[in-house]
């Protein structure tokens, strides 16, 4: 319960809690720190919530809100903005529109020093004069730290919010009960008798320490540095665990009855059903509740108590189911542990059997290698012995023949020469071809083909699980991560927990932005996808499904995303001519050449109404810059409009012309100079293009019947420097200009 009693701003137990219009609570001192004061000159956003109707123009600042509160927080939300005083500018910025963010009602914002998220400051509209220091009334607003909705304050400031007396009483009882419990809890490591009262509880060690034992046995360093120390827990018998405890009494049992916030002398006696708040008798007679539906306070009290009790019964049933589910999960943990050990043992046994089989096969193969080696050795030794014998015989015969040749007795020589010649010839014939070549080679003609076995080992895996494989379940869209930015959308999803069916990939589908048929925009394994190049100011429906070898699973729920209604873009450095020089985050363009060069914008338009402006920062020697639109393949080394891929207005210091396909039309008086502003209005609903110089329309629509995909374009030379301004709504002066229909 303690988390319910903590302020979302300071993180401590509530002190003087007040109820915001969104039904959340916040401490009154914390509300003073996050209240925002904004001068009228900075009030441009419409209010999101009003606690008691629209604030008057001279709304007082919140009590206690100092200069620091105004310096670090949000933009003002006053009644003037609600009436439309700053509506154009708010739409232009598109900061707080649900259609701009694409999902939800909160735009990511800044953080104040105390960590509370507040709405970002909005710059004043162009031309708005800054209010003098201290001049003019200021209204105050307060942003809820939980739902981020803003509420404007009236003359009473923060006191205009109702005080949550019930929550205050519960906090008081809880503090008394915790103090009593802390006093009753004893240190578990004390040597003294009796032990000292416990000061802290270590949630990791689950041990109670007094202050002395904590310093001695549980220092805040080393492995204890990351341990979390909490106050001693309350025990069931402690005050505050149930009943009144001593912090409060029953209804009307001695507690001062609350008085009406509007009429201090009147007690609450009735309940306004329309406003959902208690009121007094005087509120019904002369206040704003006189025509509202009211009922008796006691009857509504009993009715709402009965409704709360009935709702609590449902929560209690769910809590009981959650406890049973936790027991089931813990049993599941034990089963997983046991089954994991069994599977590990089985896997080890199977792998050991494979190793044993491989060892036996290795022994067989080694035996084959040994036999082959012994055979080769025997053949070589036999050949060595045979060759040695023949060599000895041949050597003896040669030595004998040499001795015979040395003799000088011709008759004796001739008696044996014929026989000796035959013996020599026979001996020579014994060394036939191949006799002096080895009969075996040193290489072993044994090749072990282990590649199939290695592949089998690498592919060794579990062929199936215990449960049958079926199609994947429905993916869950992560709505907190789904968003839009300009004309792109980002979607994120995940599979539900405890999903056993494998997933091989996902298919993301998107419609055409006009409620048409879905089409596949992504197929893959990622669970986060961004789709670019969509239409501005369009609503897209998206859905996703998963697939595996068994088939395609069902679709997820459909999420609706809204692209921005205005386009934010810059000059595109990747497609610009090499002589173009960009600066100021690619919003300012000039050129290094005296010839005209073309640069395009980063956005592409195919439908809708779009408006942007170009401010002439420098204009020397009367050049002819050209402003307009073009296709992606426009020629970039000559003036915009000279080919058939661009539609432009080129202008000098006195007059302007429209140009397309090098054809000049509609000469109009009125040129540009330093400080001039050129507006470009592309209306793809009416299929025409219109130009403005300093708010004045240059003739009729320059071009009509244009269709396709176009990008903002500009051509200029080194004598001109231009700054681009985007994210603009069509200005009022342009809206009021009467344009002919197609």
XYZ file of C-alpha atoms in Angstrom:
742
model
C 0.000 0.000 0.000
C 2.930 2.337 0.569
C 3.327 3.039 -3.161
C -0.267 4.307 -3.266
C 0.572 6.817 -0.515
C 3.625 8.344 -2.205
C 3.621 11.594 -4.148
C 4.693 11.077 -7.804
C 6.829 14.244 -7.644
C 8.866 13.978 -4.448
C 8.509 10.218 -3.926
C 7.649 10.714 -0.229
C 4.383 10.175 1.588
C 1.737 12.721 0.665
C 1.708 16.046 2.535
C -1.481 18.082 2.173
C -2.547 16.176 -0.961
C -4.763 17.934 -3.506
C -6.908 16.332 -6.219
C -6.121 17.393 -9.788
C -8.888 17.529 -12.421
C -7.519 14.275 -13.887
C -8.247 12.574 -10.482
C -4.545 12.103 -9.629
C -3.081 13.451 -6.397
C -0.034 15.565 -5.658
C 1.408 17.232 -2.564
C 0.524 20.893 -2.213
C 4.213 21.899 -1.692
C 5.166 19.820 -4.755
C 2.395 21.419 -6.772
C 3.963 24.804 -6.022
C 7.288 23.609 -7.435
C 5.802 22.410 -10.729
C 3.262 25.178 -11.258
C 4.107 27.331 -14.255
C 3.566 31.064 -14.688
C 3.519 32.396 -18.232
C 3.041 36.025 -19.410
C 0.191 36.665 -21.801
C 2.657 37.366 -24.591
C 3.817 33.726 -24.423
C 0.396 32.089 -24.226
C -0.115 30.232 -27.471
C -1.468 26.812 -26.582
C -5.084 25.897 -25.808
C -5.774 24.510 -22.324
C -6.097 20.785 -21.961
C -7.995 20.830 -18.664
C -9.683 23.526 -16.565
C -10.475 22.756 -12.940
C -13.318 25.251 -12.636
C -14.107 26.595 -16.104
C -11.978 28.947 -18.191
C -9.568 31.099 -16.257
C -10.210 34.854 -16.366
C -7.670 37.020 -18.162
C -6.190 38.284 -14.920
C -5.748 34.902 -13.294
C -3.541 35.077 -10.225
C -0.309 33.118 -9.985
C -0.207 29.990 -7.897
C 0.669 30.649 -4.248
C 4.290 29.952 -3.570
C 5.293 29.656 -7.212
C 8.527 31.572 -7.528
C 10.594 32.652 -10.489
C 12.268 29.248 -10.661
C 8.962 27.579 -11.316
C 8.295 29.829 -14.274
C 11.812 29.435 -15.657
C 12.054 25.668 -15.886
C 8.695 24.516 -17.136
C 5.880 24.588 -19.621
C 4.131 26.937 -21.982
C 1.075 28.823 -20.721
C -2.418 27.480 -21.325
C -4.952 30.258 -20.820
C -8.481 31.142 -21.873
C -7.251 33.423 -24.647
C -5.506 30.458 -26.262
C -8.653 28.388 -25.820
C -10.615 31.013 -27.701
C -8.220 30.786 -30.621
C -5.819 33.585 -29.798
C -2.807 31.411 -30.528
C -4.479 28.576 -32.418
C -2.709 29.106 -35.731
C 0.656 29.068 -34.068
C -0.144 25.972 -32.041
C -1.328 24.150 -35.164
C 1.778 25.340 -36.966
C 4.029 23.826 -34.371
C 1.939 20.664 -34.086
C 3.289 19.980 -30.618
C 0.250 18.819 -28.698
C -2.084 17.333 -31.298
C -3.067 13.696 -31.017
C -2.955 13.458 -34.806
C 0.651 14.689 -34.835
C 2.016 12.250 -32.320
C 0.296 9.425 -34.103
C -0.631 7.586 -30.940
C -1.811 8.671 -27.521
C -2.271 12.188 -26.279
C 1.150 13.126 -24.959
C 4.076 14.601 -26.849
C 7.554 13.839 -25.408
C 8.616 16.871 -23.461
C 11.275 18.461 -21.350
C 12.041 17.615 -17.730
C 12.150 20.063 -14.890
C 14.955 19.858 -12.307
C 12.813 17.729 -10.019
C 12.266 15.124 -12.727
C 8.638 15.998 -13.522
C 7.844 16.053 -17.232
C 6.275 19.289 -18.402
C 5.125 20.634 -21.741
C 7.896 22.267 -23.810
C 8.105 26.020 -24.173
C 6.664 27.311 -27.403
C 8.266 30.277 -29.185
C 6.096 33.286 -29.863
C 4.537 33.604 -33.333
C 6.520 35.608 -35.900
C 5.941 39.276 -35.406
C 4.642 39.018 -31.865
C 6.108 41.715 -29.670
C 7.766 40.558 -26.477
C 6.028 41.680 -23.318
C 8.038 44.076 -21.132
C 9.495 42.696 -17.952
C 6.778 42.560 -15.337
C 4.118 43.932 -17.701
C 0.732 42.287 -18.190
C -1.064 39.603 -16.156
C 0.169 36.047 -16.125
C -1.839 32.849 -15.859
C -0.643 29.661 -14.181
C -0.899 26.054 -15.210
C -0.014 22.739 -13.638
C 0.977 19.553 -15.470
C 0.033 16.260 -13.861
C 3.254 14.248 -13.331
C 1.437 10.976 -14.026
C -0.837 11.508 -17.059
C 0.923 14.728 -18.242
C -2.339 16.609 -18.704
C -2.261 20.309 -17.995
C -4.717 22.224 -15.805
C -5.093 26.006 -15.692
C -5.433 27.723 -12.332
C -8.050 30.313 -11.427
C -7.730 33.291 -9.044
C -7.451 30.990 -6.021
C -4.394 29.258 -7.472
C -3.636 25.829 -6.050
C -6.237 26.355 -3.319
C -8.824 26.011 -6.054
C -8.146 22.267 -6.119
C -9.973 20.148 -3.544
C -7.958 18.752 -0.666
C -7.941 14.960 -0.407
C -8.760 14.700 3.287
C -9.380 10.968 3.094
C -5.927 10.286 1.663
C -4.405 12.593 4.261
C -6.040 10.622 7.082
C -4.871 7.296 5.632
C -1.301 8.620 5.368
C -1.451 9.767 8.986
C -2.638 6.334 10.159
C 0.015 4.634 8.066
C 2.798 6.798 9.520
C 1.629 6.104 13.066
C 1.456 2.387 12.355
C 4.917 2.361 10.785
C 6.385 4.290 13.700
C 4.863 1.821 16.146
C 6.133 -1.101 14.086
C 9.612 0.403 13.915
C 9.611 0.834 17.664
C 8.507 -2.798 18.141
C 11.041 -4.319 15.694
C 14.335 -5.322 17.358
C 17.840 -5.670 15.974
C 18.712 -9.277 15.156
C 22.484 -8.916 15.687
C 22.627 -7.006 18.983
C 24.696 -8.456 21.845
C 22.773 -6.337 24.330
C 19.846 -7.561 26.330
C 17.248 -6.498 25.385
C 18.255 -5.784 21.763
C 18.126 -2.245 20.436
C 15.167 -1.222 18.236
C 15.773 -1.942 14.568
C 16.547 1.069 12.389
C 16.700 -0.532 8.941
C 15.936 -3.790 7.146
C 18.314 -5.061 4.461
C 16.094 -6.470 1.724
C 18.896 -8.666 0.350
C 20.155 -10.036 3.691
C 16.625 -10.055 5.212
C 18.140 -8.957 8.529
C 17.068 -6.150 10.895
C 19.887 -3.854 12.084
C 20.064 -1.157 14.685
C 22.173 1.893 13.849
C 25.299 0.589 15.620
C 25.077 -2.908 14.139
C 24.462 -1.490 10.685
C 27.714 0.505 10.813
C 29.619 -2.474 12.213
C 28.139 -5.407 10.287
C 26.609 -3.858 7.182
C 28.775 -0.934 5.974
C 27.729 0.889 2.797
C 30.785 -0.259 0.830
C 32.135 -3.314 -0.915
C 29.528 -5.980 -1.685
C 27.020 -4.254 0.647
C 27.064 -1.027 -1.370
C 24.314 -2.244 -3.713
C 22.054 -3.594 -0.951
C 18.789 -1.757 -0.433
C 18.013 -0.637 3.112
C 14.353 -0.054 3.978
C 12.482 0.939 7.143
C 11.476 -1.945 9.420
C 8.241 -3.590 8.218
C 4.945 -3.227 10.011
C 3.626 -6.287 11.813
C -0.026 -7.355 11.774
C -0.677 -6.087 15.277
C 0.738 -2.633 14.657
C -1.602 0.323 14.596
C -2.493 1.253 11.055
C -2.637 -2.366 9.937
C -6.379 -2.262 10.384
C -9.091 -0.262 12.122
C -8.716 3.333 13.166
C -5.362 2.734 14.781
C -5.352 6.042 16.538
C -4.923 8.264 13.537
C -8.595 8.962 12.912
C -12.154 8.238 13.927
C -15.372 7.211 12.254
C -17.421 9.608 10.216
C -18.505 12.372 12.469
C -16.835 10.853 15.513
C -14.929 13.893 16.705
C -13.280 14.896 13.436
C -14.063 18.422 12.254
C -16.550 18.316 9.413
C -15.139 19.737 6.180
C -16.510 23.009 4.958
C -17.293 24.051 1.406
C -14.385 25.471 -0.565
C -16.698 28.161 -1.987
C -18.500 28.990 1.269
C -16.311 28.608 4.348
C -19.218 28.641 6.822
C -21.231 25.903 5.129
C -20.713 22.151 5.534
C -21.059 19.757 2.653
C -24.599 18.350 2.576
C -25.303 17.312 -1.024
C -23.459 15.686 -3.928
C -23.488 17.171 -7.437
C -23.757 14.276 -9.893
C -22.861 16.482 -12.869
C -19.628 17.832 -11.345
C -18.946 14.702 -9.261
C -18.139 16.727 -6.166
C -19.762 17.430 -2.775
C -21.514 20.793 -2.457
C -23.205 22.795 0.261
C -26.703 24.205 0.474
C -25.597 27.675 -0.561
C -23.918 26.283 -3.714
C -27.326 24.976 -4.761
C -29.055 28.289 -4.067
C -26.727 30.757 -5.713
C -23.760 28.831 -7.162
C -23.123 27.160 -10.486
C -24.671 23.904 -9.188
C -28.192 25.355 -8.951
C -29.370 23.617 -12.140
C -27.310 20.443 -11.743
C -28.542 17.013 -10.716
C -27.807 16.652 -6.975
C -28.390 13.895 -4.450
C -28.050 13.474 -0.709
C -24.457 13.244 0.438
C -25.045 10.261 2.736
C -26.918 8.282 0.109
C -24.215 8.856 -2.503
C -21.568 7.999 0.098
C -23.195 4.616 0.735
C -23.764 4.050 -2.974
C -20.147 4.764 -3.885
C -18.907 2.645 -0.978
C -21.004 -0.225 -2.288
C -19.601 0.300 -5.792
C -16.043 0.379 -4.454
C -16.638 -2.777 -2.403
C -18.043 -4.517 -5.455
C -15.053 -3.431 -7.534
C -12.716 -4.589 -4.763
C -14.328 -8.020 -4.858
C -13.300 -8.304 -8.485
C -9.771 -7.122 -7.695
C -9.640 -9.560 -4.769
C -10.597 -12.430 -7.064
C -7.892 -11.383 -9.519
C -5.370 -11.112 -6.666
C -6.300 -14.627 -5.543
C -5.844 -15.867 -9.101
C -2.496 -14.041 -9.274
C -1.310 -15.754 -6.087
C -2.323 -19.140 -7.471
C -0.582 -18.248 -10.724
C 2.592 -17.345 -8.811
C 2.486 -20.736 -7.081
C 2.033 -22.330 -10.506
C 5.004 -20.396 -11.862
C 7.188 -21.419 -8.912
C 6.216 -25.064 -9.458
C 6.996 -24.520 -13.120
C 10.460 -23.270 -12.144
C 11.116 -26.449 -10.185
C 9.838 -28.636 -13.010
C 11.991 -26.774 -15.512
C 15.017 -27.258 -13.271
C 14.365 -30.994 -12.871
C 13.552 -31.538 -16.545
C 16.633 -29.563 -17.515
C 18.856 -31.830 -15.417
C 17.201 -34.922 -16.930
C 17.703 -33.595 -20.439
C 21.320 -32.757 -19.685
C 21.969 -36.281 -18.378
C 20.258 -37.787 -21.429
C 22.247 -35.556 -23.768
C 25.536 -36.466 -22.058
C 24.697 -40.189 -22.343
C 23.835 -39.877 -26.044
C 26.992 -37.913 -26.797
C 29.092 -40.408 -24.792
C 27.584 -43.228 -26.859
C 28.549 -41.374 -30.024
C 32.067 -40.898 -28.677
C 32.331 -44.627 -27.816
C 31.163 -45.602 -31.304
C 33.688 -43.225 -32.825
C 36.441 -44.696 -30.616
C 35.609 -48.242 -31.741
C 35.593 -47.197 -35.361
C 38.918 -45.462 -34.837
C 40.418 -48.710 -33.545
C 39.181 -50.571 -36.646
C 40.638 -47.969 -38.962
C 43.957 -48.022 -37.101
C 44.070 -51.809 -37.541
C 43.648 -51.381 -41.305
C 46.458 -48.848 -41.395
C 48.736 -51.194 -39.404
C 48.094 -54.120 -41.797
C 48.786 -51.961 -44.821
C 52.019 -50.722 -43.279
C 53.216 -54.248 -42.439
C 52.431 -55.443 -45.968
C 54.432 -52.626 -47.540
C 57.354 -53.257 -45.201
C 57.420 -57.018 -46.049
C 57.395 -56.320 -49.800
C 60.237 -53.828 -49.494
C 62.338 -56.186 -47.319
C 61.851 -59.082 -49.776
C 62.901 -56.798 -52.621
C 65.961 -55.693 -50.627
C 67.074 -59.299 -49.941
C 66.551 -60.386 -53.559
C 68.385 -57.384 -54.951
C 71.239 -57.853 -52.470
C 71.699 -61.490 -53.528
C 71.752 -60.671 -57.265
C 74.104 -57.765 -56.622
C 76.549 -60.065 -54.770
C 76.455 -62.634 -57.601
C 76.962 -59.982 -60.272
C 79.812 -58.401 -58.353
C 81.598 -61.812 -57.982
C 81.196 -62.546 -61.686
C 82.599 -59.133 -62.628
C 85.658 -59.589 -60.415
C 86.320 -63.074 -61.901
C 85.986 -61.771 -65.488
C 88.436 -58.968 -64.770
C 90.995 -61.493 -63.498
C 90.501 -63.629 -66.613
C 91.091 -60.640 -68.848
C 94.404 -59.989 -67.101
C 95.782 -63.419 -68.157
C 98.183 -63.507 -71.218
C 97.517 -67.083 -72.214
C 95.425 -66.942 -75.402
C 94.743 -70.622 -75.630
C 93.677 -70.871 -72.025
C 91.446 -67.700 -72.434
C 89.731 -69.111 -75.505
C 88.983 -72.353 -73.712
C 86.647 -70.546 -71.207
C 85.693 -67.326 -72.994
C 82.547 -68.645 -74.686
C 81.092 -70.012 -71.466
C 82.080 -66.863 -69.591
C 80.438 -64.595 -72.168
C 77.192 -66.562 -71.863
C 77.254 -66.251 -68.059
C 77.740 -62.483 -68.292
C 74.884 -62.194 -70.761
C 72.569 -64.274 -68.536
C 73.524 -62.149 -65.510
C 72.709 -59.002 -67.445
C 69.356 -60.373 -68.532
C 68.425 -60.941 -64.880
C 68.252 -57.142 -64.373
C 65.146 -56.823 -66.501
C 63.149 -53.628 -66.816
C 61.447 -52.857 -63.515
C 63.760 -54.984 -61.496
C 65.356 -51.840 -60.086
C 62.037 -50.132 -59.252
C 60.259 -50.462 -55.881
C 57.212 -52.700 -55.941
C 55.299 -50.486 -53.456
C 55.178 -46.754 -52.781
C 55.675 -44.990 -49.494
C 52.198 -43.418 -49.802
C 49.225 -45.142 -48.242
C 46.261 -45.523 -50.575
C 43.841 -44.964 -47.708
C 41.649 -41.837 -47.606
C 39.293 -41.313 -44.702
C 36.151 -39.461 -45.832
C 35.218 -37.657 -42.578
C 33.370 -34.707 -44.142
C 29.884 -36.308 -44.068
C 30.402 -37.264 -40.447
C 31.568 -33.732 -39.559
C 28.503 -32.284 -41.259
C 26.308 -34.694 -39.361
C 27.978 -33.658 -36.104
C 27.461 -29.988 -36.916
C 23.836 -30.663 -37.800
C 23.268 -32.682 -34.674
C 20.220 -31.116 -33.006
C 16.908 -31.950 -31.379
C 14.543 -33.072 -34.104
C 11.380 -32.111 -32.194
C 10.096 -30.843 -28.884
C 7.646 -32.602 -26.641
C 4.792 -30.402 -27.892
C 3.632 -30.251 -31.538
C 4.784 -27.284 -33.624
C 1.921 -25.153 -34.954
C 1.527 -21.684 -36.398
C 2.718 -18.774 -34.197
C 0.274 -16.978 -31.906
C -0.966 -13.414 -32.335
C 1.857 -10.818 -31.985
C 1.339 -8.109 -29.362
C 1.750 -4.520 -30.560
C 3.887 -2.427 -28.175
C 1.810 0.731 -28.334
C 4.202 2.697 -26.136
C 6.861 2.323 -28.863
C 4.568 2.988 -31.840
C 4.812 6.579 -33.041
C 4.936 8.851 -36.068
C 7.440 11.484 -37.112
C 6.706 13.830 -40.012
C 5.543 11.444 -42.791
C 7.014 8.228 -41.383
C 5.600 5.727 -38.876
C 7.399 3.362 -36.502
C 5.787 0.170 -35.218
C 7.031 -2.291 -32.593
C 5.672 -5.657 -31.513
C 6.604 -8.768 -29.568
C 5.398 -12.312 -29.089
C 3.325 -13.154 -26.002
C 5.156 -14.687 -23.039
C 5.289 -18.473 -22.600
C 4.844 -18.921 -26.352
C 6.254 -22.334 -27.349
C 5.758 -22.179 -31.102
C 8.872 -21.005 -32.974
C 8.760 -17.869 -35.133
C 10.742 -17.577 -38.359
C 9.659 -14.051 -39.262
C 6.971 -11.400 -39.339
C 4.802 -9.758 -42.008
C 3.860 -6.097 -41.456
C 0.947 -4.718 -43.457
C -0.164 -1.100 -43.965
C -3.122 0.368 -45.817
C -2.913 3.279 -48.272
C -3.876 6.005 -45.781
C -7.397 6.298 -47.243
C -8.914 3.160 -45.756
C -7.949 1.029 -48.755
C -6.595 -2.494 -48.897
C -3.634 -3.612 -46.798
C -0.303 -4.269 -48.485
C 2.912 -5.878 -47.223
C 5.563 -3.306 -46.306
C 8.013 -5.504 -44.366
C 8.899 -9.212 -44.124
C 11.714 -10.229 -41.779
C 12.807 -11.230 -38.301
C 13.004 -7.769 -36.703
C 10.320 -6.596 -34.266
C 10.771 -2.877 -34.950
C 10.102 -1.270 -38.323
C 9.976 2.308 -39.635
C 8.117 3.087 -42.880
C 9.093 6.322 -44.630
C 7.626 8.265 -47.536
C 3.972 8.229 -46.424
C 1.412 10.936 -47.115
C 1.202 13.894 -44.755
C -1.996 14.453 -42.756
C -3.174 10.884 -43.381
C -4.456 8.115 -41.139
C -2.859 4.704 -41.609
C -3.963 1.316 -40.281
C -1.249 -1.235 -39.521
C -1.227 -4.868 -38.450
C 1.362 -7.649 -38.150
C 1.396 -11.446 -38.185
C 4.061 -14.092 -37.577
C 4.950 -17.171 -39.620
C 6.984 -20.388 -39.325
C 7.357 -23.666 -41.180
C 3.808 -24.681 -40.194
C 2.181 -21.613 -41.730
C 1.107 -18.031 -41.025
C -0.417 -17.041 -37.698
C -3.375 -14.714 -37.100
C -3.176 -10.923 -37.410
C -2.551 -8.673 -34.448
C -4.944 -5.926 -33.467
C -4.993 -3.002 -35.875
C -3.223 0.150 -34.709
C -4.145 3.552 -36.176
C -1.381 6.091 -36.762
C -1.730 9.680 -37.951
C 1.054 11.364 -39.878
C 1.854 15.020 -39.278
C -0.529 17.529 -40.847
C 2.346 19.875 -41.730
C 5.691 19.034 -43.309
C 9.024 19.648 -41.625
C 11.964 19.393 -44.012
C 15.345 20.893 -44.946
C 17.469 21.197 -48.055
C 18.817 17.829 -49.206
C 22.655 17.811 -49.310
C 22.790 14.369 -50.945
C 20.947 15.445 -54.111
C 22.105 19.090 -54.318
C 24.496 20.311 -57.012
C 28.109 20.205 -55.866
C 28.353 24.032 -56.053
C 25.528 24.441 -53.507
C 26.683 25.367 -49.979
C 24.354 24.448 -47.090
C 24.552 25.618 -43.474
C 22.343 26.179 -40.420
C 21.422 22.471 -40.222
C 20.774 22.413 -43.997
C 18.187 25.199 -43.727
C 20.286 27.956 -45.343
C 21.549 27.711 -48.939
C 23.945 29.684 -51.148
C 26.227 28.840 -54.070
C 29.911 28.950 -55.042
C 29.180 29.573 -58.724
C 27.968 32.574 -60.694
C 25.748 30.144 -62.637
C 22.385 29.017 -61.284
C 22.421 25.725 -59.401
C 19.483 23.678 -58.068
C 18.897 22.223 -54.592
C 15.855 20.126 -53.568
C 14.067 19.627 -50.248
C 14.062 16.378 -48.271
C 10.252 15.979 -48.445
C 8.144 14.704 -51.340
C 4.452 15.557 -51.801
C 1.762 13.748 -53.781
C -1.421 14.973 -52.100
C -2.655 17.562 -49.619
C -1.969 21.297 -49.200
C 1.582 22.353 -48.293
C 3.111 25.766 -47.646
C 6.685 26.855 -46.991
C 8.603 30.121 -47.035
C 12.090 31.192 -48.083
C 13.692 34.250 -46.516
C 16.212 36.170 -48.638
C 19.213 36.729 -46.344
C 21.506 38.247 -49.010
C 20.774 39.739 -52.454
C 23.647 41.330 -54.414
C 23.969 42.506 -58.044
C 20.333 41.796 -58.992
C 20.436 38.001 -59.579
C 17.384 35.925 -60.596
C 16.741 33.234 -57.960
C 13.942 30.763 -58.795
C 11.538 29.185 -56.310
C 9.159 26.274 -56.905
C 8.832 22.520 -57.142
C 10.535 19.798 -59.158
C 10.722 16.097 -59.736
C 13.620 14.088 -58.352
C 15.391 13.891 -61.752
C 15.393 17.644 -62.458
C 18.479 19.088 -64.178
C 20.548 20.787 -61.468
C 23.116 22.839 -63.405
C 20.759 25.494 -64.812
C 17.928 27.753 -63.646
C 14.906 26.003 -62.155
C 12.063 25.754 -64.691
C 14.131 25.545 -67.872
C 13.414 21.829 -68.267
C 10.130 19.901 -68.129
C 10.842 18.547 -64.619
C 10.357 21.834 -62.700
C 7.699 24.514 -62.163
C 9.100 27.775 -60.802
C 8.834 31.518 -60.319
C 12.082 33.387 -60.974
C 12.335 36.956 -59.737
C 14.673 39.934 -59.821
C 14.550 43.198 -57.866
C 11.569 44.593 -59.852
C 9.370 41.833 -61.249
C 8.734 38.085 -61.433
C 7.952 35.472 -64.112
C 6.594 31.936 -64.078
C 8.665 29.373 -65.970
C 8.236 25.755 -67.080
C 9.949 24.051 -70.050
C 11.872 27.315 -70.565
C 8.560 29.097 -71.279
C 8.096 32.465 -69.507
C 4.573 33.586 -68.564
C 2.684 36.002 -66.286
C 5.144 38.810 -65.827
C 4.180 40.529 -62.553
C 5.507 43.680 -60.956
C 7.151 43.270 -57.568
C 10.590 41.865 -56.946
C 12.743 40.797 -54.022
C 15.521 42.328 -52.006
C 17.404 41.532 -48.846
C 14.898 40.606 -46.120
C 12.098 39.618 -48.514
C 10.023 36.476 -47.908
C 8.840 34.213 -50.744
C 5.941 31.862 -49.983
C 5.168 28.721 -51.993
C 1.676 27.184 -51.782
C 1.339 23.720 -53.341
C -2.315 22.633 -53.386
C -2.407 19.066 -54.693
C -6.113 18.819 -53.873
C -6.779 21.491 -56.521
C -3.619 20.607 -58.479
C -2.211 24.150 -58.627
C 0.849 26.092 -57.471
C 0.766 29.686 -56.167
C 3.571 32.089 -55.172
C 3.681 34.992 -52.691
C 6.226 37.756 -52.112
C 5.991 39.398 -48.683
C 2.439 38.056 -48.321
C 1.210 39.361 -51.703
C 0.043 36.846 -54.290
C 1.964 37.017 -57.562
C -0.848 36.880 -60.116
C -3.256 33.952 -60.459
C -2.130 30.403 -59.633
C 1.114 29.997 -61.511
C 0.506 26.452 -62.709
C -2.586 24.270 -62.840
C -3.369 20.623 -63.553
C -0.109 19.435 -62.005
C -0.095 15.864 -60.770
C 2.522 13.463 -59.475
C 5.215 13.501 -56.806
C 6.979 16.841 -56.262
C 9.796 18.108 -54.065
C 10.421 21.702 -52.938
C 13.126 23.208 -55.149
C 15.296 26.327 -55.413
C 17.904 27.615 -57.862
C 20.358 30.418 -57.031
C 23.906 31.650 -57.612
C 26.595 33.083 -55.354
C 24.891 36.495 -55.126
C 21.942 35.076 -53.149
C 21.560 33.402 -49.759
C 18.196 31.957 -48.710
C 16.888 30.388 -45.461
C 14.078 27.820 -45.552
C 11.153 27.881 -43.050
C 8.904 24.785 -42.874
C 6.297 23.210 -40.636
C 3.964 26.109 -41.442
C 0.219 26.241 -41.675
C -1.149 28.291 -44.566
C -1.069 31.895 -43.214
C -4.359 33.683 -42.711
C -3.563 36.238 -45.411
C -3.060 33.396 -47.875
C -6.249 31.620 -46.762
C -8.256 34.806 -47.331
C -6.897 35.250 -50.867
C -9.598 34.206 -53.304
C -8.149 31.505 -55.524
C -10.016 30.300 -58.646
C -11.056 26.662 -58.665
C -9.950 24.242 -61.337
